[in-house]
Coordinates of C-alpha atoms and ligand atoms in Angstrom, one line a residue:
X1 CA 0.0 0.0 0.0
X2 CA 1.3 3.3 -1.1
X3 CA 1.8 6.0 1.9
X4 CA 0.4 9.6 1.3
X5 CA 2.3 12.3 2.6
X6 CA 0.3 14.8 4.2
X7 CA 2.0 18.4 4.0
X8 CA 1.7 20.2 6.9
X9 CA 1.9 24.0 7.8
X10 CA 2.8 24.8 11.3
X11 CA 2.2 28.3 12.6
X12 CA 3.7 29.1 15.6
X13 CA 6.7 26.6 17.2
X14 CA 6.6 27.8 21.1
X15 CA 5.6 25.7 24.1
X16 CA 2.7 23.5 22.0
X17 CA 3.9 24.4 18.0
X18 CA 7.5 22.6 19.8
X19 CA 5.4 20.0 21.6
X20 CA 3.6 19.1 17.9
X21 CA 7.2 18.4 16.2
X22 CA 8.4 16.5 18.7
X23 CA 5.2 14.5 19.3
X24 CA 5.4 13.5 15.6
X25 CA 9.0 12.8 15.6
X26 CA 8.6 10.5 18.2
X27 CA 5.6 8.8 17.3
X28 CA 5.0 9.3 13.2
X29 CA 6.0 6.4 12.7
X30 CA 3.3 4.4 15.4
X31 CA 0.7 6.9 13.4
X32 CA 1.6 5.6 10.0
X33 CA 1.3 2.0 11.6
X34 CA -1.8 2.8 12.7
X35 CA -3.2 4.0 10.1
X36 CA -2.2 1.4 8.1
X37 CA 0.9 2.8 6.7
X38 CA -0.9 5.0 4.8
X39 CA -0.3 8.2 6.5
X40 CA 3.2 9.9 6.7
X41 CA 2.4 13.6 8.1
X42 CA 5.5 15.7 7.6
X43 CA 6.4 19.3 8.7
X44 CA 7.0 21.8 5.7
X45 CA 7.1 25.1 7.3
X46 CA 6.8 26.5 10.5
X47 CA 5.9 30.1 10.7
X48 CA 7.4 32.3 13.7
X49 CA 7.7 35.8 14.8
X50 CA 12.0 35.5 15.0
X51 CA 13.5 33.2 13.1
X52 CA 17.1 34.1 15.3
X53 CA 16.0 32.5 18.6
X54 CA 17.1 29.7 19.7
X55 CA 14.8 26.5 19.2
X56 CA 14.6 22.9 20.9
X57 CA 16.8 20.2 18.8
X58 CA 14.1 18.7 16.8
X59 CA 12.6 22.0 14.9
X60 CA 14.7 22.0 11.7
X61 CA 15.3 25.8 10.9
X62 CA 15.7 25.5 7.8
X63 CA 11.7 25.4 7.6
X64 CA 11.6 28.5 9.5
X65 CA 9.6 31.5 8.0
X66 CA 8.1 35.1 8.9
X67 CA 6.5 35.2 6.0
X68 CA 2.6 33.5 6.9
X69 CA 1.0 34.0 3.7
X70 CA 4.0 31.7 1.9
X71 CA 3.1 29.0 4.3
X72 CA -0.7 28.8 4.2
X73 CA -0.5 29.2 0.3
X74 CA 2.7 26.4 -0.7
X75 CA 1.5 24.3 -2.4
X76 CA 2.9 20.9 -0.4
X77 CA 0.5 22.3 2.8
X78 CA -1.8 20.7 2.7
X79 CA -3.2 21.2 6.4
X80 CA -2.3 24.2 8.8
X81 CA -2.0 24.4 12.4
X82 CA -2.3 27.7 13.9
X83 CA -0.5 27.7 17.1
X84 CA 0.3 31.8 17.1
X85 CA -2.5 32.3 19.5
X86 CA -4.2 35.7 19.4
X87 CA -7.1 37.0 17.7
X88 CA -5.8 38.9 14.6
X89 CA -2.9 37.3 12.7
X90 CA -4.3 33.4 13.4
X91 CA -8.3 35.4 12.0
X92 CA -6.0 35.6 8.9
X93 CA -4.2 32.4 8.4
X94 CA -7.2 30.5 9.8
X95 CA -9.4 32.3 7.1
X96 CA -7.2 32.1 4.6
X97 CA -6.4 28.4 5.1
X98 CA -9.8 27.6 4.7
X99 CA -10.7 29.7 1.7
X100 CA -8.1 27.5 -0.3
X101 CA -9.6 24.2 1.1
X102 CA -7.5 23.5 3.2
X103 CA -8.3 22.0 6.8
X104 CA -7.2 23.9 9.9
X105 CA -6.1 22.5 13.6
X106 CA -6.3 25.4 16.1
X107 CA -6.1 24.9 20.1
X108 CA -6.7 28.7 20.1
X109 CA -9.9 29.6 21.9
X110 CA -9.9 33.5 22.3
X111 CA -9.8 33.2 18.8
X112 CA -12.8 30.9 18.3
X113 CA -14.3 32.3 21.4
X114 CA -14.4 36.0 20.1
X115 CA -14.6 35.5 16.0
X116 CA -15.8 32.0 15.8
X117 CA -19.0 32.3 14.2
X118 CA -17.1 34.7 11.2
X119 CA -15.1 31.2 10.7
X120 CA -17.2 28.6 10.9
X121 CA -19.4 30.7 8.6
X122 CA -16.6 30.2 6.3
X123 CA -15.5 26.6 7.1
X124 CA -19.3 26.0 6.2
X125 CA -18.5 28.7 2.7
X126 CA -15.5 26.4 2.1
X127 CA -16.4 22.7 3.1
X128 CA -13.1 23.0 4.9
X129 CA -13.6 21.9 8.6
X130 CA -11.7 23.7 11.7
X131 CA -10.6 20.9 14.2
X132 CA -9.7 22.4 18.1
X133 CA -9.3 19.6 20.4
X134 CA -6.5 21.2 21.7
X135 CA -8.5 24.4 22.3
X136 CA -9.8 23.4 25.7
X137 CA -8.5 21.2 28.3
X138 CA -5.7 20.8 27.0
X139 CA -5.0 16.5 26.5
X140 CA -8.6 15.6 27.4
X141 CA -10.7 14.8 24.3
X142 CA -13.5 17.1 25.8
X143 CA -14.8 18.5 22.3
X144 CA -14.8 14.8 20.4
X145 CA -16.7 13.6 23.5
X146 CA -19.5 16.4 23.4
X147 CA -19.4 16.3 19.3
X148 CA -19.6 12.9 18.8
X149 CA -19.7 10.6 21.9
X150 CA -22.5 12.1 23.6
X151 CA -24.4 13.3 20.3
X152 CA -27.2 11.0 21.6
X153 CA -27.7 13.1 25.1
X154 CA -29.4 16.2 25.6
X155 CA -26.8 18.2 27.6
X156 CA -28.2 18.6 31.2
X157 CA -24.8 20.3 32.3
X158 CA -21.1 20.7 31.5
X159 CA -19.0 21.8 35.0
X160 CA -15.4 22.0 35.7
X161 CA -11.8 23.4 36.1
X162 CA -10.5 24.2 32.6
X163 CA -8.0 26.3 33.3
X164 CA -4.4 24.8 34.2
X165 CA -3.0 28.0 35.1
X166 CA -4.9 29.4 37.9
X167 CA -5.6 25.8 39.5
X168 CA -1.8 25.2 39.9
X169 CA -2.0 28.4 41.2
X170 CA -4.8 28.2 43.9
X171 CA -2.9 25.0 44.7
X172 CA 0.6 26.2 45.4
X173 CA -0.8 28.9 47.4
X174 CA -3.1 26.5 49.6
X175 CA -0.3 23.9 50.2
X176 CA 2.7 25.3 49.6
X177 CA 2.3 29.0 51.1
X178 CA 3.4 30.8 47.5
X179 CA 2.8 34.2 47.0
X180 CA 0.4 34.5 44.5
X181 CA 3.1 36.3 41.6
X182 CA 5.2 33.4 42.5
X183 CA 3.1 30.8 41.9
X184 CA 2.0 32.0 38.5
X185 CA 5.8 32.8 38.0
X186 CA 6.3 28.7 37.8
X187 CA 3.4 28.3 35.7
X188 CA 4.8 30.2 32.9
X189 CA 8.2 28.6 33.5
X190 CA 6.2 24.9 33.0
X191 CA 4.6 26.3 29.9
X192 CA 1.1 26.4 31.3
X193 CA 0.4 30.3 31.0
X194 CA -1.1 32.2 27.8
X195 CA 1.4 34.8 26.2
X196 CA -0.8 37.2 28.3
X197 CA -1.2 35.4 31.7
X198 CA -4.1 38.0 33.0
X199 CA -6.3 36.2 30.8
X200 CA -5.6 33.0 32.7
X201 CA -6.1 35.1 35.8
X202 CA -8.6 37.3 35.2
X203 CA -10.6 33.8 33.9
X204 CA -10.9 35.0 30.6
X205 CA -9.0 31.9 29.0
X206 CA -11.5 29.6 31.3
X207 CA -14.6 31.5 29.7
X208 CA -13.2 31.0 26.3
X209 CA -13.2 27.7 26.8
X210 CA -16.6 28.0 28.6
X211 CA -18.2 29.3 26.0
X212 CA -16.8 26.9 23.5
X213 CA -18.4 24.1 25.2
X214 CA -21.6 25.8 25.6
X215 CA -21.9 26.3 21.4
X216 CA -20.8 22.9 21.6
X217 CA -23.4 21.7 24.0
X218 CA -26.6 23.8 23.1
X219 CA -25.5 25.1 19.7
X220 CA -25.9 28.4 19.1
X221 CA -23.5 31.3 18.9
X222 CA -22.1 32.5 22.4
X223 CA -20.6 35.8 22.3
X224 CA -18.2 36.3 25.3
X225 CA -20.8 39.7 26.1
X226 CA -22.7 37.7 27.5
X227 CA -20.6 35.9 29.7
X228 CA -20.2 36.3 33.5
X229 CA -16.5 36.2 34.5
X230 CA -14.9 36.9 37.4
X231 CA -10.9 35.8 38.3
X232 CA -8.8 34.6 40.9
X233 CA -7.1 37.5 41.0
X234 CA -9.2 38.5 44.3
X235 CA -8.2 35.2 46.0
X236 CA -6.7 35.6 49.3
X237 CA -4.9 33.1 51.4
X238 CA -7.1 34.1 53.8
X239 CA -10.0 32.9 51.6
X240 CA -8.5 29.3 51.0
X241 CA -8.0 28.8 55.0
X242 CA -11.0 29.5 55.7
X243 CA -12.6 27.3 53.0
X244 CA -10.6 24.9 54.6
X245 CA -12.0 25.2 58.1
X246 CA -15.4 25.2 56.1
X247 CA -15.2 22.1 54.2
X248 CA -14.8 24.0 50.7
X249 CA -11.5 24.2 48.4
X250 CA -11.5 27.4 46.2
X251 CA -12.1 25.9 42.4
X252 CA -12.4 28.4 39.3
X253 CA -15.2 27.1 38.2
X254 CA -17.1 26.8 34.8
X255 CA -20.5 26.5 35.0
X256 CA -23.1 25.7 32.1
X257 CA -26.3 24.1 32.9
X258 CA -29.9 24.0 30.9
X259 CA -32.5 25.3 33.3
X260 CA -36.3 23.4 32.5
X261 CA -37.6 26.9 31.0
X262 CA -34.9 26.3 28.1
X263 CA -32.5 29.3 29.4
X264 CA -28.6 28.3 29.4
X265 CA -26.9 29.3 33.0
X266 CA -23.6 30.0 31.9
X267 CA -20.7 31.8 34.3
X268 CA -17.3 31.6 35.7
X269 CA -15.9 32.4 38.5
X270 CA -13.9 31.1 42.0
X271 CA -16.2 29.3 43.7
X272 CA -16.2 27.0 47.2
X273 CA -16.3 23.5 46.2
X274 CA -17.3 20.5 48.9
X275 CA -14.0 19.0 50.0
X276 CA -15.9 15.4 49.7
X277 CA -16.3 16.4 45.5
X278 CA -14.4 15.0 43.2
X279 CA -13.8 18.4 41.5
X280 CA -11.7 19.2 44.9
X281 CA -9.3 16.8 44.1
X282 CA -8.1 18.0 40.9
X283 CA -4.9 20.0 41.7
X284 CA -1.7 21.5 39.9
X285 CA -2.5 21.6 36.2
X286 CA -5.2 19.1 36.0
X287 CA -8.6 19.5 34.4
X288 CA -11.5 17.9 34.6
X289 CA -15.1 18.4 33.1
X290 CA -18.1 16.5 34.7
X291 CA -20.7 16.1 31.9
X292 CA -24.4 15.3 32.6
X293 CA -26.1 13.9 29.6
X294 CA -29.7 13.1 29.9
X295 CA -28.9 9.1 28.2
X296 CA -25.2 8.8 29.9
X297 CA -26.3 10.0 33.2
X298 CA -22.7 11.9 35.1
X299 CA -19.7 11.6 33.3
X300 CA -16.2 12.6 34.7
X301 CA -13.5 13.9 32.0
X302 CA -10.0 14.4 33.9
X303 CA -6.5 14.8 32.8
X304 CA -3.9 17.4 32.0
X305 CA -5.4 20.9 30.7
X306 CA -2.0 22.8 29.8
X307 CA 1.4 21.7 29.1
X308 CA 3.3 20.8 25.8
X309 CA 3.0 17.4 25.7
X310 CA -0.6 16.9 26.5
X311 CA -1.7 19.5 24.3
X312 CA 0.2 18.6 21.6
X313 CA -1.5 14.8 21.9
X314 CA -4.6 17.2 21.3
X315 CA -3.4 19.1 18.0
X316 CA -2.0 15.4 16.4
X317 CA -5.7 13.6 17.2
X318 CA -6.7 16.3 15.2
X319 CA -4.3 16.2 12.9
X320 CA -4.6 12.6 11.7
X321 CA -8.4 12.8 11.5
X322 CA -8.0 16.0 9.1
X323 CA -5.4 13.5 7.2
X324 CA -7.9 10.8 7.2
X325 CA -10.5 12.5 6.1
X326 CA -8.5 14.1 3.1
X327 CA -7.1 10.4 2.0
X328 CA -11.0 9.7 1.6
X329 CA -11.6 12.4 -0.7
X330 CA -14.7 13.3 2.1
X331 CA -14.9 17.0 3.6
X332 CA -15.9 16.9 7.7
X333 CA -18.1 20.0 8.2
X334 CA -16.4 20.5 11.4
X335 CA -18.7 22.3 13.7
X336 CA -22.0 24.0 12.9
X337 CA -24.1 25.7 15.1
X338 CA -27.6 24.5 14.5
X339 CA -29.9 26.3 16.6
X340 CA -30.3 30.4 15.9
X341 CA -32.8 30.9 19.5
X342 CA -31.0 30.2 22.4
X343 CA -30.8 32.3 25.5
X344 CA -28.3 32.9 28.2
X345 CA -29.8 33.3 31.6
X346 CA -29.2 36.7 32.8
X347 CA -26.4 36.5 35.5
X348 CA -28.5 38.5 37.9
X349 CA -31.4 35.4 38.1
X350 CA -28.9 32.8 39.1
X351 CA -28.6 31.5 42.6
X352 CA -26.1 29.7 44.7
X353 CA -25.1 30.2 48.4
X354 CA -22.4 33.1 48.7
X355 CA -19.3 33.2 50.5
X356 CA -18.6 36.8 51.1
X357 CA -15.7 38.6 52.7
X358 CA -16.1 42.8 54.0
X359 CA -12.8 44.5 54.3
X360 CA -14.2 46.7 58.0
X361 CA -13.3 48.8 61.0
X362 CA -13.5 46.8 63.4
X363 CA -16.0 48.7 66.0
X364 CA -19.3 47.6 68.2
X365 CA -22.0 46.9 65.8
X366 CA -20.2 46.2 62.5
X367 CA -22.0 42.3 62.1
X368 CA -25.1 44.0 63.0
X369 CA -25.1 46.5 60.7
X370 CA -24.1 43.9 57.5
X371 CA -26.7 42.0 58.9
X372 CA -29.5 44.5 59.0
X373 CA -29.0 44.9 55.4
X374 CA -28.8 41.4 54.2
X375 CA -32.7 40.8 56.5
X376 CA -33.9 44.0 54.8
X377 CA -33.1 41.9 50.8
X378 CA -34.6 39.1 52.8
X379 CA -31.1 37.3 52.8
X380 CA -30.3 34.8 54.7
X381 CA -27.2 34.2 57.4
X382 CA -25.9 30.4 57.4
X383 CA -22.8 31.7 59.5
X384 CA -20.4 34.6 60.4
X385 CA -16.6 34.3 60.8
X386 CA -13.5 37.0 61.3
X387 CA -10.1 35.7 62.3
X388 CA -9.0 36.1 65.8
X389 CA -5.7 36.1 67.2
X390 CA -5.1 33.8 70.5
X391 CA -2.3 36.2 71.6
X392 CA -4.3 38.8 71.3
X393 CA -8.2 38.6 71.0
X394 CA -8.5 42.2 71.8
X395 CA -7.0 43.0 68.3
X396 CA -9.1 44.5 65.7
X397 CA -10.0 42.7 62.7
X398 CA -10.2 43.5 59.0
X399 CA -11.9 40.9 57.6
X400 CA -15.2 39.7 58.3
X401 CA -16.8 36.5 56.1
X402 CA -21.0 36.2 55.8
X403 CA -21.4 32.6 54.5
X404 CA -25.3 33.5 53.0
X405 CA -28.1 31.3 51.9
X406 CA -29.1 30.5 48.0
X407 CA -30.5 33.5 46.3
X408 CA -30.4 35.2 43.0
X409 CA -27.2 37.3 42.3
X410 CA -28.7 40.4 41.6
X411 CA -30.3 40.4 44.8
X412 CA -27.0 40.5 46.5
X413 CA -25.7 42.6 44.2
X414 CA -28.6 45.2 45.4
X415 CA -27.5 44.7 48.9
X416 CA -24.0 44.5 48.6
X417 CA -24.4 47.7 47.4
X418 CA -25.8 49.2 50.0
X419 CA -23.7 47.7 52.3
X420 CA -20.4 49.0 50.7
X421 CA -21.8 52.3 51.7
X422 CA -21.9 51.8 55.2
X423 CA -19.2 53.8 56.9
X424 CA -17.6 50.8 58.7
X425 CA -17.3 48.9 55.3
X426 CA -14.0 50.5 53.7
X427 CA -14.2 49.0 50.1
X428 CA -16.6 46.3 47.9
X429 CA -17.2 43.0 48.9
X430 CA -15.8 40.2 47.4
X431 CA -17.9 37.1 46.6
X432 CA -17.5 33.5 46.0
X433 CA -20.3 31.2 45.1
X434 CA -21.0 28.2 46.9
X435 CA -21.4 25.7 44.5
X436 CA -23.8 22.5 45.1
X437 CA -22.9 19.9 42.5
Ligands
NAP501 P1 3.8 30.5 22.7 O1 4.7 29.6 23.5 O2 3.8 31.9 23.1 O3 4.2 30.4 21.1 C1 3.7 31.2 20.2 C2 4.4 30.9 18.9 O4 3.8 31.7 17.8 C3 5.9 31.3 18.9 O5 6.6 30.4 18.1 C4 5.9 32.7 18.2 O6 7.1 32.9 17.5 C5 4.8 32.5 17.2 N1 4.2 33.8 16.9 C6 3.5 34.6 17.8 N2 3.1 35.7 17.2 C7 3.5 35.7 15.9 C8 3.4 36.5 14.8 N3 2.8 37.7 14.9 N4 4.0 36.1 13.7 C9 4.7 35.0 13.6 N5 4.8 34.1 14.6 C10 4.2 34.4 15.8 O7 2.3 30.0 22.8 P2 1.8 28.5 23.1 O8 1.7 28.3 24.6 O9 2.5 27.5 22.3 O10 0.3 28.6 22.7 C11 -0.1 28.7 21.3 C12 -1.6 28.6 21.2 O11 -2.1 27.4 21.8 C13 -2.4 29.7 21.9 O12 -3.5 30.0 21.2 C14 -2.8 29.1 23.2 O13 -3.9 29.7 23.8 C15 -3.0 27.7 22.8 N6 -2.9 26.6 23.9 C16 -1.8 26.7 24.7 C17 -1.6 25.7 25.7 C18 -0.4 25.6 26.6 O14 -0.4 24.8 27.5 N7 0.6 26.4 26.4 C19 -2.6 24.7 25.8 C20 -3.7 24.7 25.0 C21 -3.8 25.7 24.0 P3 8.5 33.0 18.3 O15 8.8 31.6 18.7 O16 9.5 33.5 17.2 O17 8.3 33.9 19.4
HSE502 N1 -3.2 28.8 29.7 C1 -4.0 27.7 29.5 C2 -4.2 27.0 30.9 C3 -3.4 26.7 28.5 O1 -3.5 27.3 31.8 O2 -5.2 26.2 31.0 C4 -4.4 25.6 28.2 O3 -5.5 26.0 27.4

């Protein structure tokens, strides 16, 4: 049997672009096997911003280009992998790939986040399919299962920890002590950050992904506007002790869930997760998604969601079914949304219990005053905490936690702020959901 050789175009060669040549130096030959010898996928260009640095062994420079419209349009690519991340340059290679037929492999979710519906208008245009395994959690195949696994199952919900970054960095604060800075400091070393780490911890790389999954899920267009998103960034140590003494680990957590009337709850944000869930025990730069499908019941997805290697394993899953699908002489629509009417619940009509936390001056009548508020938005108390010294319980304290009872966000919102007005309050509250799963 004759092999083809599938042309690739590879732009971008940092931590996963690297992770894709090694992964097919090390194992093109068990992927030919596998597909039956057939299937020889082979490098021919690698597009990158400086073509002086210095690379990893395996990346032969002599493919090395600045020049992206050369790669998409030579004539031996046959496939190209955008690996730039961003939202402008990869729009243009992604769309022109796919005007000249030829299939894409992305693991870039602001991009499909913020202008996917431009290209899968044009994948659709093209009968060129974009593949993006890689585009959330990282080495689990999250978007085959919900494509294609699960196509049977109305979607009942999708939760989880989907972004690497902040969870190894919750975790190295909570059991190792680490300032926050340095924490996210070793994530970038270990290749788990974006380019721009704020999006990792202002959550915005988890609500990409969020809202990938939600098209996925319920499919219709998501734009990120209507997203709720808050970060990590106002995570204290003092916030993961006392979830501790509570029960709770601190999770970023997506959530999308179909309510009965049709409306898609869809947010992210830090929230308190029961130390007895399994979610709690996903640590460093581990992922996991727990699908509920109304055939396959709860499903638990779990593995490494950042990283070269793992998302590499991503982009080449992808890469051999855009292969395989060419050998056949068969286009593979890729994704289509297929529903134009759904709705996104509006943040302020979801509920959860809340974990809140007053900066205050400390003075008689400071828990009563919160209080008063909360009873007058008919809110209730399920505890109070502040953190007292032993060696001195006469010290004043700064911090004062309301755990509160379910009710809908924009009700807190209302009294939260009125109670950030109070005198003895000296800046906003900050909130975490507690989340019952
Ligand atoms: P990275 O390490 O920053 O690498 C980016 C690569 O793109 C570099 O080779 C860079 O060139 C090249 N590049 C950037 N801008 C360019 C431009 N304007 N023109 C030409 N080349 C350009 O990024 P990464 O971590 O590999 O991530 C790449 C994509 O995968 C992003 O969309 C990211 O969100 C996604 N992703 C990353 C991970 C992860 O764990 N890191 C996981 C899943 C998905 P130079 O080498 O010359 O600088
Ligand atoms: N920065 C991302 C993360 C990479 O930490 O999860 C994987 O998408």
């Amino acid at each position: 049997m004759t092999s083809s050789v599938f042309g690739i175009g590879l732009a971008g060669c940092g931590t996963v672009g690297t992770g894709v040549i090694r992964a097919l130096k090390r194992n093109g030959e068990l992927i030919r096997e596998r597909t039956g010898g057939t299937m020889t996928l082979e490098v021919m260009r690698v597009l990158v911003r400086d073509s002086q640095k210095t690379r990893d062994d395996m990346v032969d420079i002599g493919l090395l280009t600045t020049d992206w419209q050369s790669l998409v349009d030579d004539s031996a690519v046959k496939i190209v992998i955008e690996l730039i991340g961003g939202t402008d340059l990869a729009f243009d290679i992604v769309a022109r790939s796919l005007t000249l037929g030829k299939p894409v492999i992305t693991g870039n979710k602001a991009l499909l986040a913020e202008r996917g519906p431009e290209l899968f208008a044009l994948s659709k245009l093209h009968n060129t399919p974009i593949h993006f395994e890689a585009a959330v959690a990282g080495g689990i195949p999250i978007i085959k299962t919900v494509q294609e696994a699960f196509v049977g199952n109305r979607m009942l919900a999708l939760c989880g920890i989907i972004n690497g970054t902040s969870n190894y960095i919750l975790q190295r604060m909570s059991e190792a002590g680490l300032e926050f800075s340095t924490a996210l400091a070793e994530a970038q070393a270990l290749g788990y950050a974006e380019a721009d780490p704020s999006l990792d911890v202002n959550g915005w790389d988890a609500a990409h992904k969020a809202i990938l999954l939600a098209t996925l899920a319920y499919g219709f267009p998501i734009s990120p506007s209507q997203m709720n998103v808050v970060g990590i960034e106002q995570v204290k140590p003092l916030d993961i002790d006392f979830a501790k003494q509570l029960g709770y680990v601190v999770k970023l957590l997506a959530v999308i869930r179909e309510h009965d009337n049709g409306a898609i709850e869809l947010r992210l944000q830090p929230s308190f997760v029961s130390k007895s869930h399994i979610l709690a025990s996903v640590n460093g730069v581990f992922n996991a998604v727990a699908v509920h499908g109304d055939g396959v019941g709860e499903a638990l997805f779990y593995g490494r969601g950042a990283g070269q290697d793992p998302t590499a394993s991503a982009v080449i899953a992808d890469l051999v079914e855009a292969a395989r699908t060419l050998a056949k002489g068969q286009t593979h629509r890729g994704f289509l949304p297929w529903r134009e009417n759904g709705r996104i619940m509006p943040i302020e009509e979801t509920s959860t219990a809340y974990y809140v936390r007053f900066d205050v001056t400390d003075r008689p009548g400071v828990i009563a005053e919160i209080a008063r508020v909360l009873a007058e938005h008919r809110i209730g108390i399920s505890g109070t905490h502040s953190p007292v010294n032993p060696e001195n319980p006469d010290a004043a304290f700064v911090d004062m936690v309301f755990l509160l009872h379910s009710c809908p966000y924009g009700l807190l919102q209302k009294a939260l702020k009125e109670i950030a007005a109070l005198a003895c309050v000296n800046s906003y509250p900050v909130v975490f959901r507690i989340e019952q799963l």
